[in-house]
Amino acid sequence: MAEAQMQVSDEVAISIENMNKWYGTFHVLRDIDLTVFRGERIVICGPSGSGKSTLIRCINALEEHQEGRITVDGTLLSSDLKNIDKIRSEVGMCFQHFNLFPHLTILENCTLAPIWVRKTPKKEAEETAMHFLEKVKIPDQALKYPGQLSGGQQQRVAIARSLCMRPRVMLFDEPTSALDPEMIKEVLDTMIELAEEGMTMLCVTHEMGFARQVANRVIFMDQGQIVEQNEPEEFFNNPKSERTQLFLSQILGH
Amino acid sequence: MSDTQSHNVAFVRETFLPESAPPSTATGPVKWIKDNLFATWANGLLTVAALYLIFLVLSSTMPWIFAGIWNAESLAACREVLDGVSGACFAVLTERWNQLLFGFTYPTDQYWRPTLAFVLLFVAMAPVLFFDLPRKLLIFTGLYPFLAFWLIWGGTILAPLLALAGVVVGYLVYDRLVKNSFAAGFFGGIVAAFVVWYIGGFLISDTANENAMLQAVPSRDLGGFMLNMMLGITCVSLSVPLGIALALGRQSNLPLIKGICVVFIEFIRGVPLITLLFVANVMLAYFFPPGSGVDLFIRVVIMITIFSAAYIAEVIRGGLAALPKGQYEAGDSLGLDYAQSMRLIILPQALKISIPGIVNIAVGLFKDTTLVSVISMFDIVGMIRGPILASTDWNGVYWELFMFASVLFFVVCYGISQYSQWLERRLATDHR
Ligand SMILES: Nc1ncnc2c1ncn2[C@@H]1O[C@H](COP(=O)(O)OP(=O)(O)OP(=O)(O)O)[C@@H](O)[C@H]1O
Ligand SMILES: [Mg+2]
């Protein structure tokens, strides 16, 4: 692994200060403080319902937070639509269910946002798209529709689609949990490659092998709070909190 | 069994069997008839009964149609020729076809104008219906309404040009303001268009119509199937965009817009079309400034349009609701703004789901245009019930006339239905 490229800089990519979020009266996220430096690969894990998805969806304003500050690349996330659109175009996101556009071909899926948001000429956008489709190893599927691809291929297209916007940060929400075991590897390989190139990544996943190999920080969440965070070696071998120990014993134990 | 086979499992084929035809009981018409018409005893009975019914219908109508008279001056003349034999009197169609198609007051020497407009309609619709055609053709589609207006109504060409100018100015203003906010662009555009029309209205002199290139034809002279087509096409093409706007408005986060759309849709859906038409006939005139002369045709178009737009809005709302939330989120997460993600992601998919429902409403709307005959407009039904049946010549020729009207409507509606099925197949990309 190219260790040199995986260095973390001390430039701040995302900073979350004192963030709180409620769904109605239900307090989903409580006092979240998190600073992500450029080039960091962070894995977020925790039991179901602990607020992992909600946390990363707040970062690109798919969910609105009620208290605290979120700054992405120096842009403060507020209700101002201009800021929100700016942040969203800098932050790529991959979903558990891929969310490709079924009425567009793979190539059109990848060129849509560059053409309409970045105003890239069509030709150039297509070249970029082909470049990233090659990177995720499915250039030959470019003219098919998403429904004709396997789950693993669809998720790799989703990654390529995000990359076409040349994002500075990538968010992943359980990208492999809707996939069959043999497809998980192809998606994880793509993500590992991305990490090696120095992409800043926040990844909700229960793939602990991936966390050990790629992450430089693992965050454990429970009941809407960050309970523990540490380097992967420390985190897995020597968890401090009882709840982390319980969680790890449950997912690694069998 | 297993014992006798176990010492004999090894097998090698040495001679290959030639291909042979299946037995005639397993293929061909005999098998088809047996499977589909006489599969069971009850099935066979139903087949026989159905065949008998078809025979009854055909044996009574066919002679009537084939004995039909195509040349006669009046019903009495027709009966004379028939001489007691049961037969249709299609002569009414050959005598009065022009009235059935164009109404009885449209100037006879000007029939080429609506006919030309009708032919050009296909050119204008082609790029909308078949999106593989070059996009440049859409320019003609954009100009077509103004051209058709000029051809059908005639009069000064300044009127359609002014209408076009209003639309262009409105669009330019929209384009300018939409960068700040969609609402500003939308309402700014509408206001700008009305300002142009208002000011332009003073510039066109009252006498402009008198020495115009095309003789002016007032709205009350339009009639026949032409009127049905005009109402149908205008109202469908206006009510689809209005329906989309209402459906999106109903989903809006802004309580005011949402409220207006909900009240509008629920109110319009709760009122029979015929009442709306009576309102158009008498009351709507009060809403427009006196003397502005908004004529009956426009008032009826407004009513039918809002009526079907309310239904279309609900169909599209169903389509929108059927889309997974992930599609909205994917659009948002890529940084597309509201208008872009609606236009590029949400609406193409929601409209595709809604095609059968929209077509259903379009077909219904087209047939409902015959309701205008009750507010004394002479559409094809109005023509039949009024001037033709009331004339001494043709009093009593019901079947032939209404059959003719039915055939015209059927051809158009069947065409719409076939197109929509083609469109659904063409758009099927999800491969589920
Ligand atoms: N739209 C919503 N309205 C109300 N409550 C919600 C909503 N979305 C999520 N929640 C609740 O918020 C909590 C956190 O949800 P979240 O999806 O962030 O959990 P998660 O950690 O991602 O869980 P999982 O591992 O199952 O994906 C859950 O208790 C969930 O029930
Ligand atoms: Mg989740």
XYZ file of C-alpha atoms and ligand atoms in Angstrom:
718
model
C 0.000 0.000 0.000
C 1.274 3.431 -0.901
C 1.706 4.727 2.620
C 3.097 8.030 1.465
C -0.103 8.894 -0.330
C -2.227 7.914 2.620
C -0.734 10.625 4.769
C -3.243 12.804 6.497
C -2.732 16.517 6.159
C -3.615 18.926 8.921
C -5.972 20.850 6.700
C -9.530 20.508 7.989
C -12.013 19.022 5.508
C -15.102 18.771 7.658
C -15.709 20.165 11.072
C -18.773 19.427 13.116
C -19.194 21.338 16.350
C -21.810 20.669 18.991
C -24.283 19.330 16.477
C -27.716 18.238 17.682
C -30.588 16.878 15.682
C -34.122 15.910 16.532
C -36.775 14.042 14.591
C -39.819 15.691 16.112
C -39.118 15.261 19.806
C -36.781 12.308 19.295
C -33.175 13.365 19.960
C -31.277 11.421 17.250
C -27.879 13.090 17.368
C -26.509 14.500 20.587
C -23.584 16.891 20.889
C -21.615 15.551 17.967
C -18.099 16.961 17.706
C -15.998 15.688 14.855
C -13.130 17.071 12.846
C -12.114 15.326 9.651
C -8.755 16.231 8.131
C -8.042 16.085 4.459
C -7.024 12.597 3.416
C -8.551 10.889 6.444
C -10.429 7.621 6.061
C -12.978 7.315 8.832
C -15.133 4.291 9.438
C -18.281 4.778 11.488
C -19.910 1.779 13.107
C -22.493 1.148 15.765
C -25.710 -0.700 16.409
C -28.760 -0.211 14.226
C -30.608 2.999 14.952
C -27.629 4.669 16.549
C -27.739 7.581 14.096
C -24.843 6.727 11.763
C -26.788 7.377 8.589
C -28.315 10.496 10.024
C -24.872 11.834 10.909
C -23.382 11.503 7.453
C -26.575 12.663 5.790
C -26.358 15.856 7.819
C -22.977 16.563 6.277
C -24.440 17.098 2.813
C -27.702 18.487 4.152
C -29.880 15.576 3.117
C -31.011 15.948 6.706
C -31.277 19.262 8.455
C -29.634 19.731 11.858
C -31.165 21.993 14.430
C -28.182 23.010 16.561
C -24.469 23.400 16.088
C -22.205 24.141 13.144
C -21.152 21.995 10.220
C -18.416 23.365 7.995
C -17.374 21.554 4.844
C -14.278 22.794 3.063
C -14.646 26.136 4.767
C -18.278 26.572 3.705
C -20.691 26.846 6.593
C -23.787 24.724 6.152
C -26.802 26.952 6.664
C -30.285 27.077 5.257
C -28.899 29.146 2.369
C -29.587 27.064 -0.747
C -26.477 28.379 -2.520
C -24.219 27.054 0.236
C -26.051 23.755 0.312
C -25.679 23.249 -3.435
C -22.018 24.221 -3.251
C -21.337 21.723 -0.498
C -23.279 18.994 -2.235
C -21.270 19.422 -5.396
C -18.049 19.057 -3.383
C -19.203 16.036 -1.420
C -19.929 12.730 -3.129
C -22.289 10.234 -1.598
C -22.955 6.542 -2.114
C -26.114 4.952 -0.791
C -26.946 1.486 0.422
C -29.390 1.009 -2.463
C -27.196 2.698 -5.110
C -29.967 5.066 -6.221
C -28.865 5.110 -9.834
C -31.270 6.797 -12.235
C -33.043 3.888 -13.933
C -34.207 5.894 -16.949
C -30.683 6.922 -17.948
C -27.810 4.853 -19.271
C -24.738 4.281 -17.124
C -22.885 6.928 -19.097
C -25.745 9.425 -18.754
C -25.922 8.699 -15.030
C -22.287 9.718 -14.798
C -22.425 12.797 -17.020
C -25.688 14.276 -15.749
C -24.369 16.225 -12.785
C -21.117 17.424 -14.415
C -23.078 18.753 -17.394
C -25.854 20.458 -15.436
C -24.132 21.455 -12.209
C -20.555 22.044 -13.327
C -21.566 23.126 -16.870
C -18.907 20.853 -18.331
C -19.219 20.409 -22.106
C -20.853 17.087 -22.955
C -17.818 15.680 -24.735
C -15.500 16.409 -21.851
C -18.005 15.066 -19.327
C -18.215 11.823 -21.281
C -14.443 11.477 -21.342
C -14.285 11.998 -17.594
C -17.104 9.520 -17.099
C -15.333 6.881 -19.187
C -12.166 7.514 -17.219
C -13.904 6.794 -13.935
C -15.897 3.900 -15.334
C -12.575 2.353 -16.358
C -11.338 2.951 -12.880
C -14.222 1.015 -11.376
C -13.672 -1.566 -14.124
C -16.940 -1.413 -16.045
C -16.270 0.756 -19.111
C -17.903 -1.860 -21.352
C -21.279 -1.376 -19.631
C -21.447 2.345 -20.346
C -24.398 2.157 -22.715
C -26.516 -0.219 -20.655
C -29.210 0.758 -18.216
C -28.783 0.286 -14.453
C -31.439 -2.439 -14.388
C -29.221 -4.600 -16.583
C -26.296 -4.608 -14.135
C -25.595 -6.692 -11.062
C -25.735 -5.110 -7.634
C -21.981 -4.888 -7.311
C -21.667 -3.291 -10.724
C -24.413 -0.815 -9.883
C -22.675 0.225 -6.700
C -19.415 0.738 -8.593
C -21.291 2.873 -11.129
C -22.687 4.873 -8.211
C -19.148 5.450 -6.982
C -18.033 6.470 -10.472
C -21.004 8.803 -10.754
C -19.956 10.585 -7.566
C -16.326 10.720 -8.650
C -17.268 12.409 -11.925
C -18.090 15.510 -9.895
C -14.471 15.422 -8.641
C -15.600 15.591 -5.018
C -13.177 16.480 -2.245
C -14.938 14.253 0.260
C -16.779 10.976 -0.227
C -19.523 9.724 2.073
C -20.552 6.070 2.054
C -23.671 4.799 3.813
C -23.385 1.029 4.132
C -22.362 0.663 0.476
C -22.020 -3.112 0.677
C -24.837 -4.170 2.943
C -27.334 -4.749 0.134
C -24.890 -6.927 -1.805
C -24.176 -10.640 -2.077
C -20.884 -11.720 -0.515
C -19.037 -12.194 -3.806
C -19.939 -8.686 -4.908
C -18.876 -7.069 -1.659
C -15.244 -7.605 -2.501
C -15.372 -5.832 -5.851
C -16.931 -2.774 -4.262
C -14.517 -2.780 -1.319
C -11.576 -3.073 -3.724
C -12.800 0.026 -5.510
C -13.080 1.867 -2.213
C -9.634 0.750 -1.094
C -8.166 2.033 -4.336
C -9.904 5.341 -3.760
C -8.485 5.536 -0.251
C -4.991 4.857 -1.532
C -5.285 7.837 -3.834
C -5.829 10.047 -0.820
C -9.574 10.659 -0.989
C -11.115 11.917 2.228
C -13.704 9.307 3.144
C -16.393 8.871 5.739
C -17.771 5.408 5.606
C -20.570 3.786 7.569
C -19.891 0.074 7.315
C -19.734 -3.125 9.269
C -16.915 -4.508 7.123
C -14.318 -4.667 9.856
C -11.662 -6.062 7.532
C -12.017 -2.950 5.438
C -11.810 -0.791 8.558
C -8.579 -2.460 9.674
C -6.995 -2.179 6.256
C -7.986 1.308 5.228
C -9.282 3.410 8.102
C -7.035 5.630 10.105
C -9.824 6.244 12.589
C -12.809 4.192 13.668
C -15.771 5.856 15.329
C -18.275 3.954 17.407
C -21.715 5.478 17.834
C -24.522 4.508 20.129
C -27.793 6.251 20.900
C -26.929 9.279 18.838
C -23.580 9.906 20.452
C -19.963 9.256 19.581
C -18.988 6.777 22.248
C -15.458 5.962 21.247
C -12.994 6.783 18.521
C -9.507 5.474 17.987
C -7.003 4.116 15.511
C -8.218 0.776 14.158
C -5.566 -1.369 15.893
C -6.327 0.165 19.291
C -10.053 0.215 18.637
C -10.350 -3.459 17.785
C -7.743 -4.908 20.128
C -8.263 -2.705 23.094
C -11.707 -1.064 23.161
C -12.124 1.223 26.146
C -15.873 1.510 26.582
C -18.066 -1.337 27.680
C -20.599 -0.707 24.967
C -17.908 -0.872 22.293
C -16.676 -4.158 23.731
C -20.184 -5.552 23.681
C -20.776 -4.368 20.106
C -17.458 -5.753 18.874
C -18.023 -9.059 20.579
C -21.380 -9.262 18.842
C -20.196 -8.545 15.337
C -16.814 -10.262 15.534
C -17.773 -12.994 17.961
C -19.355 -15.452 15.602
C -36.280 -50.282 -11.226
C -33.127 -48.755 -9.834
C -31.634 -52.193 -9.831
C -32.178 -52.899 -13.483
C -30.884 -49.470 -14.466
C -27.854 -49.329 -12.264
C -25.812 -51.666 -14.424
C -26.823 -49.805 -17.523
C -26.110 -46.097 -16.886
C -23.256 -45.708 -19.315
C -24.625 -44.642 -22.646
C -23.173 -43.290 -25.872
C -25.300 -42.155 -28.766
C -24.022 -43.429 -32.073
C -26.686 -42.434 -34.559
C -28.289 -38.994 -34.407
C -32.034 -38.751 -34.751
C -33.262 -36.647 -37.680
C -35.410 -33.642 -36.862
C -39.103 -34.431 -37.281
C -42.217 -32.306 -37.401
C -44.449 -32.255 -34.319
C -47.701 -34.229 -34.638
C -50.524 -32.169 -36.120
C -52.475 -32.356 -32.876
C -49.685 -30.406 -31.118
C -49.426 -27.513 -33.524
C -51.219 -25.598 -36.243
C -54.738 -24.191 -36.350
C -56.384 -27.352 -35.100
C -54.457 -27.240 -31.877
C -55.001 -23.505 -31.508
C -58.774 -23.879 -31.904
C -58.870 -26.750 -29.493
C -56.792 -24.935 -26.851
C -58.440 -21.565 -27.130
C -62.024 -22.146 -28.172
C -62.986 -25.648 -27.081
C -60.644 -26.392 -24.205
C -63.452 -27.546 -21.937
C -67.081 -28.375 -22.376
C -68.237 -25.036 -20.902
C -65.656 -23.220 -22.958
C -67.032 -24.741 -26.131
C -70.554 -23.699 -25.230
C -69.435 -20.106 -24.669
C -67.656 -20.111 -28.014
C -70.762 -21.246 -29.817
C -72.905 -18.686 -28.018
C -70.458 -15.902 -28.813
C -70.289 -16.883 -32.466
C -74.076 -16.838 -32.660
C -74.175 -13.382 -31.089
C -71.601 -12.053 -33.551
C -73.613 -13.578 -36.381
C -76.779 -11.873 -35.162
C -75.147 -8.461 -34.986
C -73.418 -8.721 -38.348
C -76.370 -10.228 -40.172
C -78.550 -7.327 -39.185
C -76.065 -4.486 -39.706
C -74.121 -5.604 -42.757
C -77.038 -5.649 -45.227
C -78.119 -2.295 -43.855
C -74.666 -0.844 -44.476
C -74.158 -2.454 -47.885
C -77.576 -1.395 -49.087
C -76.630 2.147 -48.092
C -77.448 4.999 -50.449
C -74.633 7.503 -51.004
C -76.353 9.821 -53.446
C -79.621 11.480 -52.619
C -80.898 14.942 -51.958
C -82.878 14.247 -48.818
C -84.107 11.502 -46.576
C -87.298 11.257 -48.598
C -85.321 10.811 -51.820
C -83.245 8.198 -50.064
C -86.275 6.205 -48.978
C -87.610 6.339 -52.491
C -84.448 4.770 -53.879
C -84.418 2.130 -51.161
C -87.990 1.309 -51.943
C -88.869 -0.401 -48.685
C -85.552 -2.291 -48.355
C -83.768 -1.710 -45.067
C -80.667 0.324 -45.828
C -78.559 3.199 -44.579
C -78.862 6.644 -45.977
C -75.231 7.736 -46.109
C -76.189 10.435 -48.542
C -76.443 12.755 -45.581
C -72.703 12.420 -45.159
C -71.885 13.175 -48.778
C -74.326 16.090 -48.713
C -73.319 17.599 -45.409
C -69.723 16.415 -44.831
C -68.477 19.988 -44.861
C -70.884 20.999 -42.126
C -69.990 17.971 -40.044
C -66.294 18.762 -40.329
C -66.192 22.555 -40.331
C -69.512 23.763 -38.992
C -72.184 25.532 -41.030
C -70.905 29.094 -40.962
C -67.230 28.686 -41.764
C -66.699 30.319 -45.181
C -66.744 27.529 -47.734
C -63.928 28.896 -49.864
C -61.650 29.000 -46.797
C -61.802 25.290 -45.891
C -58.201 24.918 -47.029
C -57.055 26.941 -44.013
C -58.161 24.605 -41.212
C -57.182 21.667 -43.410
C -53.677 23.041 -43.817
C -53.515 23.709 -40.071
C -54.545 20.088 -39.495
C -51.832 18.738 -41.796
C -49.196 20.969 -40.208
C -50.339 19.713 -36.814
C -48.691 16.399 -37.571
C -45.419 18.116 -38.421
C -45.626 20.086 -35.183
C -46.478 17.074 -33.047
C -43.893 14.753 -34.551
C -40.843 15.942 -32.574
C -42.871 15.967 -29.360
C -44.262 12.485 -29.851
C -41.176 10.873 -31.360
C -38.163 12.222 -29.537
C -35.677 10.536 -31.856
C -36.424 13.187 -34.464
C -34.004 16.113 -34.661
C -34.594 18.589 -31.857
C -34.473 21.520 -34.272
C -38.004 20.601 -35.391
C -39.213 21.816 -32.006
C -38.799 25.369 -33.269
C -41.673 24.715 -35.650
C -43.659 23.138 -32.820
C -43.166 26.329 -30.830
C -44.375 28.492 -33.699
C -47.254 26.187 -34.631
C -49.893 27.492 -32.179
C -49.518 31.003 -33.551
C -49.505 29.796 -37.141
C -52.574 27.642 -36.583
C -54.336 30.508 -34.865
C -53.656 32.741 -37.829
C -54.741 30.111 -40.339
C -57.990 29.246 -38.602
C -59.141 32.620 -37.377
C -57.445 34.651 -40.085
C -57.517 38.406 -39.672
C -54.470 40.530 -39.065
C -51.201 38.682 -38.662
C -50.313 41.221 -35.981
C -52.467 39.404 -33.439
C -50.551 36.095 -33.456
C -47.286 38.012 -33.736
C -48.206 39.994 -30.640
C -49.098 36.788 -28.821
C -45.747 35.338 -29.844
C -43.938 38.491 -28.745
C -45.606 38.263 -25.337
C -44.473 34.682 -24.914
C -40.917 35.463 -26.021
C -40.621 38.467 -23.711
C -42.114 36.439 -20.868
C -39.559 33.711 -21.474
C -36.659 36.174 -21.584
C -37.737 37.750 -18.302
C -38.139 34.287 -16.772
C -34.683 33.303 -17.980
C -33.227 36.458 -16.425
C -34.907 36.159 -13.036
C -34.877 32.404 -12.575
C -31.227 32.522 -11.575
C -32.234 34.321 -8.392
C -35.323 32.349 -7.579
C -37.726 30.151 -9.464
C -40.803 31.937 -8.158
C -39.464 35.353 -9.237
C -38.760 34.017 -12.713
C -42.109 32.306 -13.024
C -44.297 35.194 -11.942
C -42.020 37.812 -13.511
C -42.342 36.021 -16.842
C -46.124 35.899 -16.642
C -46.406 39.561 -15.690
C -44.053 40.585 -18.501
C -46.071 38.638 -21.061
C -49.307 40.292 -19.944
C -47.715 43.738 -20.074
C -46.642 43.125 -23.671
C -50.095 41.886 -24.631
C -51.789 44.794 -22.897
C -49.625 47.466 -24.525
C -49.671 45.664 -27.870
C -53.450 45.575 -27.721
C -53.507 49.366 -28.170
C -51.111 49.276 -31.091
C -53.238 46.994 -33.232
C -55.886 49.216 -34.758
C -59.491 48.084 -34.830
C -59.542 48.182 -38.592
C -56.504 45.932 -38.983
C -58.734 42.940 -39.631
C -60.523 44.490 -42.545
C -57.861 44.374 -45.215
C -55.921 41.433 -43.813
C -54.340 38.790 -46.020
C -56.630 36.085 -44.645
C -60.292 36.844 -44.208
C -61.123 37.038 -40.480
C -63.434 34.309 -39.184
C -65.056 34.932 -35.792
C -65.026 32.154 -33.198
C -68.758 31.602 -33.392
C -68.322 30.488 -37.013
C -66.088 27.590 -36.013
C -67.824 24.266 -35.703
C -68.037 20.618 -36.591
C -65.371 18.079 -35.843
C -62.803 20.818 -36.374
C -64.054 22.448 -33.183
C -63.705 19.167 -31.277
C -60.168 18.723 -32.550
C -59.238 22.302 -31.722
C -60.653 22.078 -28.221
C -59.155 18.641 -27.649
C -55.655 19.486 -28.807
C -55.500 22.895 -27.148
C -56.850 21.622 -23.862
C -54.666 18.509 -23.708
C -51.512 20.418 -24.501
C -52.330 23.090 -21.930
C -53.577 20.805 -19.209
C -50.545 18.500 -19.097
C -48.107 21.281 -18.095
C -50.702 22.798 -15.774
C -51.301 19.372 -14.244
C -47.558 18.902 -13.693
C -47.344 22.306 -12.038
C -50.301 21.506 -9.790
C -48.864 18.113 -8.832
C -45.513 19.659 -7.945
C -47.259 22.488 -6.121
C -49.196 19.985 -4.080
C -45.880 18.469 -2.961
C -44.369 21.841 -2.140
C -42.942 22.682 1.272
C -44.437 26.147 1.072
C -47.816 25.975 2.822
C -49.341 28.749 0.724
C -48.559 27.159 -2.638
C -49.496 23.743 -1.368
C -52.776 25.061 0.004
C -53.721 26.814 -3.223
C -53.007 23.679 -5.257
C -54.927 21.375 -2.924
C -57.987 23.630 -2.823
C -57.898 24.119 -6.590
C -57.617 20.405 -7.353
C -60.224 19.315 -4.850
C -62.655 22.022 -5.880
C -62.384 21.402 -9.611
C -62.635 17.655 -9.177
C -65.761 18.077 -7.140
C -67.643 19.998 -9.839
C -69.150 18.459 -12.984
C -67.607 19.632 -16.245
C -70.979 20.652 -17.576
C -71.406 23.174 -14.745
C -68.002 24.602 -15.518
C -69.062 24.973 -19.137
C -72.204 26.844 -18.159
C -70.029 29.053 -15.985
C -67.807 29.644 -19.005
C -70.833 30.478 -21.068
C -72.410 33.054 -18.827
C -70.354 33.918 -15.790
C -66.743 34.019 -16.852
C -67.533 37.045 -18.944
C -67.886 39.034 -15.704
C -64.330 38.253 -14.617
C -62.792 39.722 -17.711
C -62.892 43.496 -18.162
C -66.013 44.523 -20.075
C -65.421 44.907 -23.759
C -62.214 42.888 -23.670
C -64.184 40.433 -25.770
C -62.623 37.247 -24.461
C -64.608 34.997 -26.662
C -66.482 31.865 -25.850
C -63.855 29.594 -27.382
C -61.171 30.832 -25.004
C -63.515 30.658 -22.030
C -64.396 27.065 -22.846
C -60.714 26.203 -23.336
C -59.946 27.640 -19.900
C -62.665 25.575 -18.260
C -61.877 22.263 -19.936
C -58.175 22.829 -19.294
C -58.480 23.436 -15.581
C -60.918 20.559 -15.315
C -58.610 17.988 -16.843
C -55.510 19.560 -15.298
C -56.932 18.751 -11.868
C -57.291 15.100 -12.843
C -53.900 14.956 -14.526
C -52.343 16.499 -11.418
C -53.677 13.641 -9.321
C -52.409 11.034 -11.770
C -48.968 12.610 -11.752
C -49.024 12.842 -7.984
C -49.451 9.079 -8.001
C -46.420 8.783 -10.262
C -44.380 11.040 -8.014
C -45.378 9.050 -4.953
C -44.314 5.822 -6.633
C -40.699 6.998 -6.968
C -38.390 5.859 -4.207
C -37.092 8.631 -1.952
C -33.586 7.614 -2.980
C -34.077 9.199 -6.403
C -34.654 12.608 -4.838
C -31.704 12.095 -2.511
C -29.378 10.999 -5.302
C -30.285 14.118 -7.263
C -29.776 16.327 -4.230
C -26.493 14.726 -3.269
C -25.092 15.423 -6.731
C -25.821 19.111 -6.272
C -28.680 19.415 -8.749
C -31.058 22.213 -7.829
C -34.819 21.746 -7.516
C -35.679 22.595 -11.113
C -32.903 20.418 -12.495
C -33.655 17.385 -10.410
C -37.349 17.649 -11.242
C -36.743 18.054 -14.946
C -33.959 15.520 -15.364
C -34.673 12.867 -12.767
C -38.057 12.994 -11.094
C -40.489 14.036 -13.815
C -39.181 11.765 -16.577
C -39.737 8.808 -14.297
C -42.974 9.999 -12.713
C -44.480 10.897 -16.085
C -43.507 7.537 -17.477
C -45.407 5.842 -14.684
C -48.340 8.186 -15.268
C -48.638 7.674 -19.041
C -51.614 5.287 -18.917
C -53.465 7.584 -16.525
C -52.715 10.722 -18.509
C -53.785 9.065 -21.764
C -56.955 7.933 -20.088
C -57.752 11.512 -19.173
C -56.724 12.853 -22.580
C -59.066 10.429 -24.331
C -61.868 11.301 -21.926
C -61.238 15.000 -22.381
C -61.330 14.683 -26.146
C -64.698 12.987 -26.040
C -65.991 15.457 -23.458
C -65.459 18.259 -25.937
C -68.841 17.204 -27.359
C -70.403 18.622 -24.190
C -69.957 22.098 -25.618
C -73.005 21.385 -27.769
C -75.172 22.041 -24.717
C -73.906 25.597 -24.463
C -74.911 26.121 -28.078
C -71.569 25.691 -29.734
C -71.878 23.769 -32.964
C -69.305 21.026 -32.588
C -69.974 17.798 -34.452
C -72.690 16.690 -32.040
C -74.110 20.192 -31.967
C -74.173 20.189 -35.755
C -75.969 16.855 -35.908
C -78.534 17.692 -33.282
C -78.992 21.230 -34.528
C -78.754 22.339 -38.129
C -78.696 18.891 -39.751
C -81.421 16.996 -37.917
C -83.543 20.111 -37.738
C -83.472 20.587 -41.493
C -86.501 19.312 -43.344
C -84.239 17.335 -45.695
C -82.564 15.157 -43.116
C -84.916 15.024 -40.201
C -84.734 11.433 -38.887
C -81.292 10.228 -40.035
C -79.860 9.371 -36.608
C -77.838 6.204 -37.038
C -75.756 7.270 -40.001
C -74.801 10.613 -38.491
C -73.922 9.368 -35.029
C -72.065 6.409 -36.537
C -69.975 8.854 -38.536
C -69.220 10.915 -35.430
C -68.343 7.734 -33.508
C -65.957 6.599 -36.222
C -64.154 9.941 -36.204
C -63.785 9.901 -32.432
C -62.797 6.253 -32.425
C -60.020 6.785 -34.966
C -58.493 9.603 -32.928
C -58.850 7.882 -29.552
C -57.545 4.570 -30.840
C -54.583 6.407 -32.335
C -53.826 8.038 -28.987
C -54.064 4.696 -27.233
C -51.758 2.955 -29.726
C -49.236 5.764 -29.433
C -49.226 5.538 -25.661
C -48.598 1.803 -25.764
C -45.713 2.320 -28.150
C -44.363 5.024 -25.858
C -44.524 2.787 -22.813
C -42.601 0.046 -24.598
C -40.112 2.561 -25.892
C -39.478 3.990 -22.428
C -39.207 0.648 -20.682
C -35.592 0.826 -19.547
C -35.849 -0.524 -16.059
C -35.677 -4.217 -17.044
C -37.287 -5.316 -13.856
N -37.224 10.352 8.972
C -37.208 9.929 10.240
N -38.168 10.288 11.109
C -38.147 9.878 12.379
N -37.199 9.104 12.910
C -36.200 8.687 12.106
C -36.152 9.075 10.716
N -35.046 8.522 10.161
C -34.448 7.828 11.144
N -35.121 7.930 12.302
C -34.729 7.323 13.596
O -33.502 7.879 13.919
C -32.657 6.900 14.483
C -31.343 6.877 13.755
O -31.562 6.436 12.427
P -30.355 6.117 11.472
O -30.947 5.721 10.160
O -29.415 7.260 11.448
O -29.681 4.867 12.129
P -28.450 3.999 11.632
O -27.435 4.090 12.677
O -28.063 4.406 10.275
O -29.066 2.559 11.625
P -28.875 1.379 10.551
O -27.612 0.683 10.924
O -30.065 0.503 10.795
O -28.862 1.981 9.201
C -33.416 5.586 14.428
O -33.918 5.321 15.702
C -34.534 5.840 13.477
O -35.682 5.147 13.871
Mg -28.286 3.536 8.270
